[in-house]
Amino acid sequence: MTSRSSRSRASLCAATAITLLALITAPEAGAAPASGAAQSTPSVPDRSGKDVDVRDTARTSPRVLGARSRLAASRANSVAKARAELGNQALLDFDELTGTPRVLARTDGFLTGPSGKPPRDIVLDYLREREGLVGLSADDTAKLNLRKDYVDVEGTHHLSFTQDVGGIPVFGNGLKAHVTKDGRLIQLDGSPVRGLPASLGAATLAAPGPDAKQVGFLTADGIRPAWYTLAKPSVGKMFQEVTDAATGALLYRKNLVNHANDADGAKGLAWEASPGPQKQVNLTQRGWLPADAKTLDGNVAHVAADVNGDLQFQPQEEVGPNTDGTFRYRFTDFNAVVGPPCSVSRPCSWDPKTPGSWAKNREQNAVQALAYVGSFHDHLASFPIGFTRAAGNFEKVDGDAVQVHTLLGAQEPGYYDNAFMGTPPDGQAPTMGMFLFHDPRDPGDPFLAANSADDATIIHHEYTHGLSNRLVVDAQGNSTLNTLQSGAMGEAWSDWYAFDYLAGRNAVKDTPAPGELLGGDYVSNGKPLARTQPLDCPVGAGAPQCPGTPGAGPGGYTYGDLGRIIGAPEVHADGEIWASTLWDVRSALGVQLTRALVTRAMELSPASPSFLDMRNAILQADTVINGGRAHAKLWKAFAARGMGYFAASITGADTAPAEDFSTPPPAGTPTGTVTGKVTNRDDGTPIAGVAIRFGGHDSGFGGSLSAVTDATGAYTIPSVLPGTYPKVYASGGAADPEIRAVSVRSGTTKVDWALRLNWASSGAGAGVTAFNGEDFTQYGCGPGDLTKSSVLGGGGWSTDKTVRPDGTIETRFVTIKLGKAVNVSAIEIDPSNTCGDDPPAAAKDVTVETSVDGTNWVKAGSGDFKPADLNKLTALQLAPGSATGVLFVRLTVSSNQLAFYPDKACSPQPTTAGCLYLDVRNLAVRGAPA
Ligand SMILES: [Ca+2]
Ligand SMILES: [Ca+2]
Ligand SMILES: [Ca+2]
């Protein structure tokens, strides 16, 4: 889901300049116009790289919802007791799939008191004493394997316990636990699996490669035997994949690449942060290079000019010492040759009109990159950040020095205006790719003719992706920055740590004035190309340097701007909200404490965090290392950016969270109870098994502000602080999900829900029995996804659009068997685009047939949808005789909305997904069981 949204957004050229070249496409309709397109070759989104995790969809399967409801009931007493004990700032967030803690903690205290016992014993004792709350049996606890006890620079222990089945490791799930230096349990997380079987099913398929490892993977049907592979990197792609070892189905895929966008020893020349006089730096004194280095291959990095772009270092691409034995290479500017806009303060490093002219600064640029990477490595490793070897940093002694590819692909066409970092788990070397800027084929390219590895803000940004992907991890050490909001924070941390470092040593200028810190300033020639505005833009600023965007309005951004800054959700733009918030925190708390809290919070983060999860983790980090003394200032800073107490986000994948500017209600505020009934809007009958949750305050399991309806459709949520909660939602089973704002008083607030049932949904037991066309199940938009809907609006079917030589389009169909035979009252269709496609891919002409037996079909209705019909359900006119005792429905699509977009071309290259795909987002069948 994340990647679907990020993929479609990767298309906003200049706004996402620090991203991967191959993903940059033409701006979409409705997106903010780029201030100068850096790429001239529009194309449609590439589906091959989509991230996949079947655990996300498993969470809404009826089997899992049923198990959740039973477990929530059995756990109710333990949870009520824990809530009473832990208070209103308790985080009781149970993973819906495992029933175990995604996060169990409190932001204003600890789970246990001080203890002199070893941290491992403190954790295991708690698990045994709180079996009813945590959900792991004594047997489950006995089988946990302590993989790592990492002690951070503040003395806090971070323990990771993995799980296995008969010696085969479980992928992705496990227990993480955090213990203070005086032996207080801070938090449990990681979603460990309950009740593991004694053995896995047989792996009937051969390993997909020589390096494949056998793992177990949790699905809605329990733990499956699976194969894990980590692919070798290619430009912008480094896949971790898990496939089912019995069926071959893809269970998990993550692209580990983040795009961008005087003593003895080897001496080099480098700038401190931005062009100016080059200073002598010692490349060996702090261990970056060995004393007798003949190449730039040392403990912190291996830098070479990968000019052929193959992501390998050939001998001729290495950079060796000068004739005098040092690495002192002077920078040669091309200002006179190129002319404006090259300048003394932002000099050009090559002439785009002279092929190969970049070679003049080949050595200087590589030495510069090593100096930036080495000094940043040392900064991050030192107190209070403490990104050390134990924390999982990048060093050759541990087999994972950063492989820095400068001038990536400079002698090949097409490698311009980009930078990226691919970060595999600890112990495996990350790949940093640094491109030349300014594409000579594109006269409108607004970027300066410069090297990205000469721009400190870019190289530190890319390096920080390594930090965040190594600290926000599951129990096995795999990064969990998997959703839109997690990805946006990934970009934000990268900008924040870069500017925190550079401003902290006065290498860039930051005064109390707004609008001074702009990412990619050098290569962007001081213009907002890589970012929409500087990160030190306060909320409501009227400064001309802080213009905001048409989507978000002027001044600094707030949480409610997420998804709107460039007109659509996109990690770099939406990350500007989080980066600015952390900059405010830095101003309010001071540099050292903020560095500590921001870093320690990553170590305490639950998987796939939302901004609100990370706000909570920062508050908690303050409790752990600072006695909670900064809570009031932190709440003030977050509330000012719209992340106040009543702010709401459904998950980290929510592209439209609700902002709120309140600090928490005072301690002792009387709470209320929310109670009500969920009924079928069509006939008034109760609906059981529907989850009611308070977005931003829900556990998703029955622990915090959430409940599941009983057989009478009733639910009750106690202990709710009065106030208006903007995103309370009902979802589950066969009902269409619904979100609404709820105002809670002290006493009892009654909230009833009348939901519509959809008999063509997987929650009602419906499934696909036949289809034609290309199957995009791997990308979350196969025929089966037509039966799935999510409260976040996911789901939908996309397939190939194939045009015959005579210009007609081959029809595509899906046949769905309903959960039971139904007397149909309405058939509704939302023809919208899905799967990251743009609106021209949405369906236009469709027909629907019904059948009582799957053999004999009757035409029930047809639709001819216009652009105004997108993003909503429209009922078809039903033909007589088509609606009684229906058990099968067949949807056929014969055209898409491309006809309404005359400016979109399909040749010589497709400029829209409408050239390639036919999409339908939702099909609903209403009525009563026959
Ligand atoms: Ca090479
Ligand atoms: Ca390491
Ligand atoms: Ca400033």
GROMACS .gro file of C-alpha atoms in nm, residues 262-272 277-286 288-291 293 296 319-322 324-331 363-372:
model
   49
  262ASP     CA    1   4.811   1.714   1.021
  263ALA     CA    2   4.966   1.418   1.169
  264ASP     CA    3   5.099   1.141   0.951
  265GLY     CA    4   4.849   0.991   0.720
  266ALA     CA    5   4.678   1.032   0.388
  267LYS     CA    6   4.594   1.393   0.328
  268GLY     CA    7   4.315   1.517   0.110
  269LEU     CA    8   4.145   1.842   0.022
  270ALA     CA    9   3.778   1.893   0.092
  271TRP     CA   10   3.508   2.144   0.164
  272GLU     CA   11   3.346   2.134   0.502
  277PRO     CA   12   3.825   2.724  -0.008
  278GLN     CA   13   3.930   2.358   0.012
  279LYS     CA   14   4.089   2.269   0.344
  280GLN     CA   15   4.337   1.999   0.419
  281VAL     CA   16   4.175   1.699   0.587
  282ASN     CA   17   4.346   1.396   0.731
  283LEU     CA   18   4.184   1.086   0.589
  284THR     CA   19   4.359   0.836   0.815
  285GLN     CA   20   4.372   1.004   1.154
  286ARG     CA   21   4.021   0.904   1.249
  288TRP     CA   22   3.864   0.644   0.754
  289LEU     CA   23   4.154   0.506   0.545
  290PRO     CA   24   4.450   0.283   0.629
  291ALA     CA   25   4.782   0.469   0.651
  293ALA     CA   26   4.600   0.357   0.129
  296LEU     CA   27   3.974   0.524  -0.119
  319VAL     CA   28   4.084   0.674  -0.709
  320GLY     CA   29   4.449   0.655  -0.601
  321PRO     CA   30   4.697   0.905  -0.459
  322ASN     CA   31   4.842   1.196  -0.652
  324ASP     CA   32   5.303   1.349  -0.446
  325GLY     CA   33   5.153   1.049  -0.264
  326THR     CA   34   4.866   1.246  -0.111
  327PHE     CA   35   4.498   1.266  -0.199
  328ARG     CA   36   4.519   1.644  -0.243
  329TYR     CA   37   4.317   1.713  -0.558
  330ARG     CA   38   4.215   2.069  -0.635
  331PHE     CA   39   3.866   2.147  -0.753
  363GLU     CA   40   3.942   1.247  -0.797
  364GLN     CA   41   3.847   1.565  -0.609
  365ASN     CA   42   3.483   1.454  -0.599
  366ALA     CA   43   3.564   1.107  -0.464
  367VAL     CA   44   3.791   1.251  -0.191
  368GLN     CA   45   3.518   1.502  -0.106
  369ALA     CA   46   3.265   1.219  -0.072
  370LEU     CA   47   3.496   1.026   0.161
  371ALA     CA   48   3.549   1.336   0.376
  372TYR     CA   49   3.174   1.396   0.404
   0.00000   0.00000   0.00000
